PDB file of C-alpha atoms in Angstrom:
ATOM      1  CA  UNK K   1      10.958  -9.146 -25.029  1.00  0.00           C
ATOM      2  CA  UNK K   2      10.326 -12.853 -24.467  1.00  0.00           C
ATOM      3  CA  UNK K   3      12.088 -12.651 -21.098  1.00  0.00           C
ATOM      4  CA  UNK K   4       9.826  -9.772 -20.047  1.00  0.00           C
ATOM      5  CA  UNK K   5       6.717 -11.716 -21.074  1.00  0.00           C
ATOM      6  CA  UNK K   6       7.935 -14.759 -19.133  1.00  0.00           C
ATOM      7  CA  UNK K   7       8.595 -12.659 -16.033  1.00  0.00           C
ATOM      8  CA  UNK K   8       5.146 -11.047 -16.277  1.00  0.00           C
ATOM      9  CA  UNK K   9       3.490 -14.456 -16.700  1.00  0.00           C
ATOM     10  CA  UNK K  10       5.318 -15.815 -13.646  1.00  0.00           C
ATOM     11  CA  UNK K  11       4.203 -12.847 -11.519  1.00  0.00           C
ATOM     12  CA  UNK K  12       0.602 -13.115 -12.701  1.00  0.00           C
ATOM     13  CA  UNK K  13       0.530 -16.860 -12.021  1.00  0.00           C
ATOM     14  CA  UNK K  14       2.110 -16.368  -8.590  1.00  0.00           C
ATOM     15  CA  UNK K  15      -0.366 -13.645  -7.693  1.00  0.00           C
ATOM     16  CA  UNK K  16      -3.280 -15.904  -8.622  1.00  0.00           C
ATOM     17  CA  UNK K  17      -1.899 -18.769  -6.537  1.00  0.00           C
ATOM     18  CA  UNK K  18      -0.884 -16.662  -3.531  1.00  0.00           C
ATOM     19  CA  UNK K  19      -4.363 -15.160  -3.386  1.00  0.00           C
ATOM     20  CA  UNK K  20      -6.203 -18.440  -3.938  1.00  0.00           C
ATOM     21  CA  UNK K  21      -4.178 -20.733  -1.702  1.00  0.00           C
ATOM     22  CA  UNK K  22      -1.670 -18.653   0.202  1.00  0.00           C
ATOM     23  CA  UNK K  23       2.095 -18.335   0.117  1.00  0.00           C
ATOM     24  CA  UNK K  24       2.896 -21.500   2.071  1.00  0.00           C
ATOM     25  CA  UNK K  25       0.658 -23.722  -0.051  1.00  0.00           C
ATOM     26  CA  UNK K  26       2.131 -22.450  -3.320  1.00  0.00           C
ATOM     27  CA  UNK K  27       5.246 -24.062  -4.792  1.00  0.00           C
ATOM     28  CA  UNK K  28       7.609 -22.921  -7.507  1.00  0.00           C
ATOM     29  CA  UNK K  29       6.387 -25.906  -9.519  1.00  0.00           C
ATOM     30  CA  UNK K  30       2.814 -24.643  -9.199  1.00  0.00           C
ATOM     31  CA  UNK K  31       3.843 -21.179 -10.368  1.00  0.00           C
ATOM     32  CA  UNK K  32       5.824 -22.512 -13.335  1.00  0.00           C
ATOM     33  CA  UNK K  33       2.945 -24.775 -14.357  1.00  0.00           C
ATOM     34  CA  UNK K  34       0.336 -22.010 -14.267  1.00  0.00           C
ATOM     35  CA  UNK K  35       2.690 -19.597 -16.039  1.00  0.00           C
ATOM     36  CA  UNK K  36       3.281 -22.264 -18.710  1.00  0.00           C
ATOM     37  CA  UNK K  37       6.971 -21.909 -18.108  1.00  0.00           C
ATOM     38  CA  UNK K  38       9.796 -24.046 -16.812  1.00  0.00           C
ATOM     39  CA  UNK K  39      11.032 -24.090 -13.239  1.00  0.00           C
ATOM     40  CA  UNK K  40      14.423 -22.997 -14.556  1.00  0.00           C
ATOM     41  CA  UNK K  41      12.843 -19.969 -16.215  1.00  0.00           C
ATOM     42  CA  UNK K  42      11.250 -18.984 -12.912  1.00  0.00           C
ATOM     43  CA  UNK K  43      14.612 -19.174 -11.146  1.00  0.00           C
ATOM     44  CA  UNK K  44      16.204 -17.204 -13.965  1.00  0.00           C
ATOM     45  CA  UNK K  45      14.089 -14.205 -12.954  1.00  0.00           C
ATOM     46  CA  UNK K  46      13.672 -14.733  -9.197  1.00  0.00           C
ATOM     47  CA  UNK K  47      15.895 -16.030  -6.406  1.00  0.00           C
ATOM     48  CA  UNK K  48      13.117 -17.875  -4.603  1.00  0.00           C
ATOM     49  CA  UNK K  49       9.416 -17.857  -3.794  1.00  0.00           C
ATOM     50  CA  UNK K  50       9.846 -15.033  -1.288  1.00  0.00           C
ATOM     51  CA  UNK K  51      11.415 -12.900  -4.002  1.00  0.00           C
ATOM     52  CA  UNK K  52       8.390 -13.556  -6.209  1.00  0.00           C
ATOM     53  CA  UNK K  53       5.993 -12.594  -3.420  1.00  0.00           C
ATOM     54  CA  UNK K  54       7.953  -9.387  -2.848  1.00  0.00           C
ATOM     55  CA  UNK K  55       7.457  -8.376  -6.471  1.00  0.00           C
ATOM     56  CA  UNK K  56       3.763  -9.293  -6.439  1.00  0.00           C
ATOM     57  CA  UNK K  57       3.172  -7.288  -3.266  1.00  0.00           C
ATOM     58  CA  UNK K  58       5.307  -4.383  -4.512  1.00  0.00           C
ATOM     59  CA  UNK K  59       3.159  -4.120  -7.662  1.00  0.00           C
ATOM     60  CA  UNK K  60      -0.048  -4.207  -5.616  1.00  0.00           C
ATOM     61  CA  UNK K  61       1.145  -1.457  -3.288  1.00  0.00           C
ATOM     62  CA  UNK K  62       2.548   0.657  -6.103  1.00  0.00           C
ATOM     63  CA  UNK K  63      -0.817   0.598  -7.856  1.00  0.00           C
ATOM     64  CA  UNK K  64      -2.687   1.743  -4.751  1.00  0.00           C
ATOM     65  CA  UNK K  65      -0.201   4.437  -3.733  1.00  0.00           C
ATOM     66  CA  UNK K  66       0.047   5.737  -7.316  1.00  0.00           C
ATOM     67  CA  UNK K  67      -3.723   6.246  -7.379  1.00  0.00           C
ATOM     68  CA  UNK K  68      -3.592   8.097  -4.067  1.00  0.00           C
ATOM     69  CA  UNK K  69      -0.721  10.331  -5.187  1.00  0.00           C
ATOM     70  CA  UNK K  70      -2.507  11.079  -8.447  1.00  0.00           C
ATOM     71  CA  UNK K  71      -5.709  11.982  -6.621  1.00  0.00           C
ATOM     72  CA  UNK K  72      -3.809  14.381  -4.358  1.00  0.00           C
ATOM     73  CA  UNK K  73      -1.559  16.022  -6.944  1.00  0.00           C
ATOM     74  CA  UNK K  74      -3.299  15.837 -10.311  1.00  0.00           C
ATOM     75  CA  UNK K  75      -5.568  18.877  -9.907  1.00  0.00           C
ATOM     76  CA  UNK K  76      -4.539  20.449  -6.600  1.00  0.00           C
ATOM     77  CA  UNK K  77      -6.100  23.824  -7.426  1.00  0.00           C
ATOM     78  CA  UNK K  78      -9.591  22.392  -7.336  1.00  0.00           C
ATOM     79  CA  UNK K  79      -9.501  21.360  -3.678  1.00  0.00           C
ATOM     80  CA  UNK K  80      -8.283  22.840  -0.441  1.00  0.00           C
ATOM     81  CA  UNK K  81      -5.054  21.185   0.812  1.00  0.00           C
ATOM     82  CA  UNK K  82      -6.667  19.247   3.642  1.00  0.00           C
ATOM     83  CA  UNK K  83      -9.540  18.207   1.391  1.00  0.00           C
ATOM     84  CA  UNK K  84      -6.938  16.555  -0.838  1.00  0.00           C
ATOM     85  CA  UNK K  85      -5.556  14.711   2.186  1.00  0.00           C
ATOM     86  CA  UNK K  86      -9.035  13.570   3.178  1.00  0.00           C
ATOM     87  CA  UNK K  87      -9.772  12.425  -0.382  1.00  0.00           C
ATOM     88  CA  UNK K  88      -6.450  10.570  -0.539  1.00  0.00           C
ATOM     89  CA  UNK K  89      -7.125   8.934   2.820  1.00  0.00           C
ATOM     90  CA  UNK K  90     -10.559   7.813   1.679  1.00  0.00           C
ATOM     91  CA  UNK K  91      -9.161   6.381  -1.565  1.00  0.00           C
ATOM     92  CA  UNK K  92      -6.346   4.579   0.253  1.00  0.00           C
ATOM     93  CA  UNK K  93      -8.669   2.936   2.763  1.00  0.00           C
ATOM     94  CA  UNK K  94     -11.317   2.087   0.173  1.00  0.00           C
ATOM     95  CA  UNK K  95      -8.666   0.337  -1.915  1.00  0.00           C
ATOM     96  CA  UNK K  96      -8.564  -2.397   0.731  1.00  0.00           C
ATOM     97  CA  UNK K  97     -12.347  -2.653   0.711  1.00  0.00           C
ATOM     98  CA  UNK K  98     -12.802  -2.788  -3.050  1.00  0.00           C
ATOM     99  CA  UNK K  99      -9.711  -4.801  -3.968  1.00  0.00           C
ATOM    100  CA  UNK K 100      -9.983  -8.349  -2.630  1.00  0.00           C
ATOM    101  CA  UNK K 101      -6.557  -9.211  -4.047  1.00  0.00           C
ATOM    102  CA  UNK K 102      -4.864  -6.364  -2.184  1.00  0.00           C
ATOM    103  CA  UNK K 103      -6.503  -7.509   1.060  1.00  0.00           C
ATOM    104  CA  UNK K 104      -5.397 -11.099   0.528  1.00  0.00           C
ATOM    105  CA  UNK K 105      -1.789 -10.089  -0.118  1.00  0.00           C
ATOM    106  CA  UNK K 106      -1.772  -7.651   2.804  1.00  0.00           C
ATOM    107  CA  UNK K 107      -2.969 -10.371   5.164  1.00  0.00           C
ATOM    108  CA  UNK K 108       0.073 -12.500   4.246  1.00  0.00           C
ATOM    109  CA  UNK K 109       2.838  -9.951   3.829  1.00  0.00           C
ATOM    110  CA  UNK K 110       4.141  -9.709   7.385  1.00  0.00           C
ATOM    111  CA  UNK K 111       4.376 -13.476   7.693  1.00  0.00           C
ATOM    112  CA  UNK K 112       6.237 -13.758   4.394  1.00  0.00           C
ATOM    113  CA  UNK K 113       8.532 -10.721   4.378  1.00  0.00           C
ATOM    114  CA  UNK K 114       8.780  -9.888   8.073  1.00  0.00           C
ATOM    115  CA  UNK K 115       9.110  -6.409   9.546  1.00  0.00           C
ATOM    116  CA  UNK K 116      12.340  -5.515   7.719  1.00  0.00           C
ATOM    117  CA  UNK K 117      11.040  -6.611   4.330  1.00  0.00           C
ATOM    118  CA  UNK K 118       7.773  -4.728   4.695  1.00  0.00           C
ATOM    119  CA  UNK K 119       9.558  -1.666   6.021  1.00  0.00           C
ATOM    120  CA  UNK K 120      11.906  -1.603   3.031  1.00  0.00           C
ATOM    121  CA  UNK K 121       8.921  -1.570   0.668  1.00  0.00           C
ATOM    122  CA  UNK K 122       7.175   1.140   2.694  1.00  0.00           C
ATOM    123  CA  UNK K 123      10.336   3.251   2.509  1.00  0.00           C
ATOM    124  CA  UNK K 124      10.454   2.735  -1.230  1.00  0.00           C
ATOM    125  CA  UNK K 125       6.780   3.231  -2.062  1.00  0.00           C
ATOM    126  CA  UNK K 126       4.907   5.401   0.432  1.00  0.00           C
ATOM    127  CA  UNK K 127       7.049   7.142   3.025  1.00  0.00           C
ATOM    128  CA  UNK K 128       8.918   9.597   0.752  1.00  0.00           C
ATOM    129  CA  UNK K 129       5.613  11.028  -0.497  1.00  0.00           C
ATOM    130  CA  UNK K 130       4.233  11.331   3.025  1.00  0.00           C
ATOM    131  CA  UNK K 131       7.350  13.135   4.261  1.00  0.00           C
ATOM    132  CA  UNK K 132       7.364  15.494   1.283  1.00  0.00           C
ATOM    133  CA  UNK K 133       3.648  16.250   1.687  1.00  0.00           C
ATOM    134  CA  UNK K 134       3.907  16.997   5.397  1.00  0.00           C
ATOM    135  CA  UNK K 135       7.008  19.133   4.865  1.00  0.00           C
ATOM    136  CA  UNK K 136       5.148  21.089   2.178  1.00  0.00           C
ATOM    137  CA  UNK K 137       2.126  21.557   4.461  1.00  0.00           C
ATOM    138  CA  UNK K 138       4.290  22.788   7.337  1.00  0.00           C
ATOM    139  CA  UNK K 139       6.243  25.140   5.077  1.00  0.00           C
ATOM    140  CA  UNK K 140       3.056  26.640   3.611  1.00  0.00           C
ATOM    141  CA  UNK K 141       1.348  26.970   6.983  1.00  0.00           C
ATOM    142  CA  UNK K 142      -1.334  24.336   6.396  1.00  0.00           C
ATOM    143  CA  UNK K 143       0.041  22.103   9.153  1.00  0.00           C
ATOM    144  CA  UNK K 144       1.498  22.910  12.542  1.00  0.00           C
ATOM    145  CA  UNK K 145       5.281  22.984  12.947  1.00  0.00           C
ATOM    146  CA  UNK K 146       5.751  19.365  13.961  1.00  0.00           C
ATOM    147  CA  UNK K 147       8.868  17.167  13.636  1.00  0.00           C
ATOM    148  CA  UNK K 148       8.459  15.670  10.163  1.00  0.00           C
ATOM    149  CA  UNK K 149      10.028  12.222  10.597  1.00  0.00           C
ATOM    150  CA  UNK K 150       8.405  11.486  13.955  1.00  0.00           C
ATOM    151  CA  UNK K 151       4.986  12.654  12.783  1.00  0.00           C
ATOM    152  CA  UNK K 152       5.126  10.641   9.585  1.00  0.00           C
ATOM    153  CA  UNK K 153       6.173   7.527  11.509  1.00  0.00           C
ATOM    154  CA  UNK K 154       3.255   7.877  13.913  1.00  0.00           C
ATOM    155  CA  UNK K 155       0.638   8.569  11.254  1.00  0.00           C
ATOM    156  CA  UNK K 156       1.979   5.918   8.915  1.00  0.00           C
ATOM    157  CA  UNK K 157       1.640   3.393  11.742  1.00  0.00           C
ATOM    158  CA  UNK K 158      -1.970   4.496  12.123  1.00  0.00           C
ATOM    159  CA  UNK K 159      -2.610   3.991   8.402  1.00  0.00           C
ATOM    160  CA  UNK K 160      -0.903   0.578   8.426  1.00  0.00           C
ATOM    161  CA  UNK K 161      -2.953  -0.616  11.370  1.00  0.00           C
ATOM    162  CA  UNK K 162      -6.076   0.803   9.745  1.00  0.00           C
ATOM    163  CA  UNK K 163      -5.673  -1.285   6.603  1.00  0.00           C
ATOM    164  CA  UNK K 164      -4.799  -4.373   8.645  1.00  0.00           C
ATOM    165  CA  UNK K 165      -8.002  -3.791  10.618  1.00  0.00           C
ATOM    166  CA  UNK K 166      -9.941  -3.535   7.349  1.00  0.00           C
ATOM    167  CA  UNK K 167      -8.278  -6.636   5.894  1.00  0.00           C
ATOM    168  CA  UNK K 168      -9.133  -8.724   8.966  1.00  0.00           C
ATOM    169  CA  UNK K 169     -12.694  -7.446   9.340  1.00  0.00           C
ATOM    170  CA  UNK K 170     -15.741  -9.545   8.541  1.00  0.00           C
ATOM    171  CA  UNK K 171     -17.244  -6.376   7.069  1.00  0.00           C
ATOM    172  CA  UNK K 172     -14.428  -4.384   5.417  1.00  0.00           C
ATOM    173  CA  UNK K 173     -16.800  -1.635   4.306  1.00  0.00           C
ATOM    174  CA  UNK K 174     -17.943  -0.822   7.841  1.00  0.00           C
ATOM    175  CA  UNK K 175     -14.378  -1.176   9.144  1.00  0.00           C
ATOM    176  CA  UNK K 176     -13.169   1.327   6.558  1.00  0.00           C
ATOM    177  CA  UNK K 177     -15.795   3.857   7.571  1.00  0.00           C
ATOM    178  CA  UNK K 178     -14.886   3.439  11.228  1.00  0.00           C
ATOM    179  CA  UNK K 179     -11.152   3.921  10.782  1.00  0.00           C
ATOM    180  CA  UNK K 180     -11.647   6.830   8.394  1.00  0.00           C
ATOM    181  CA  UNK K 181     -13.547   8.697  11.127  1.00  0.00           C
ATOM    182  CA  UNK K 182     -10.759   8.038  13.628  1.00  0.00           C
ATOM    183  CA  UNK K 183      -8.058   9.166  11.195  1.00  0.00           C
ATOM    184  CA  UNK K 184      -9.991  12.349  10.392  1.00  0.00           C
ATOM    185  CA  UNK K 185     -10.053  13.206  14.096  1.00  0.00           C
ATOM    186  CA  UNK K 186      -6.314  12.524  14.409  1.00  0.00           C
ATOM    187  CA  UNK K 187      -5.514  14.692  11.382  1.00  0.00           C
ATOM    188  CA  UNK K 188      -7.365  17.625  12.948  1.00  0.00           C
ATOM    189  CA  UNK K 189      -4.520  17.863  15.435  1.00  0.00           C
ATOM    190  CA  UNK K 190      -2.063  18.635  12.648  1.00  0.00           C
ATOM    191  CA  UNK K 191      -4.039  21.513  11.177  1.00  0.00           C
ATOM    192  CA  UNK K 192      -3.205  25.124  11.899  1.00  0.00           C
ATOM    193  CA  UNK K 193      -5.997  27.304  13.258  1.00  0.00           C
ATOM    194  CA  UNK K 194      -6.381  28.948   9.840  1.00  0.00           C
ATOM    195  CA  UNK K 195      -7.071  25.615   8.104  1.00  0.00           C
ATOM    196  CA  UNK K 196      -9.544  24.166  10.588  1.00  0.00           C
ATOM    197  CA  UNK K 197     -13.162  24.155   9.459  1.00  0.00           C
TER     198      UNK K 197
END
């Protein structure tokens, strides 16, 4: 129990420091001090600072994706299938408008983890749900018969660039509205004739 509390305190301290000063400016000593722990205790739970950042970013992404999944699957009978997608898209994009911490971590992640590190987290957190959703839509006739993996890769790239655009924007709110319109147009191409409004 104590070990779990120590680990949680380290992650919370690291998150605060990464957001306030950035990954490069934050040291293990800084994290240990803010967590009111020893440097040895930090290394007991994490290999290095990059490992800590990975866990902080993973938790941030899990929280956002979990909300999106819940919004799309919790009460599916109350919305049309593509309305659920549109609602999930809106929630996903707005998360990077409303959550300053998520934006700050997103802005650093590629520089800290690199393409392979980010891709591994995407594969763990978001991509399985996207593949399963598209496969379900194709099977049920909501979406056109497209190659699942290729389509998910293309649309996921669009979503990733959309949130990077929002994170870098001087006005994230306006940026979110702009990219949401573009994504809505792109999604129209996936719909079958029967599901187009």
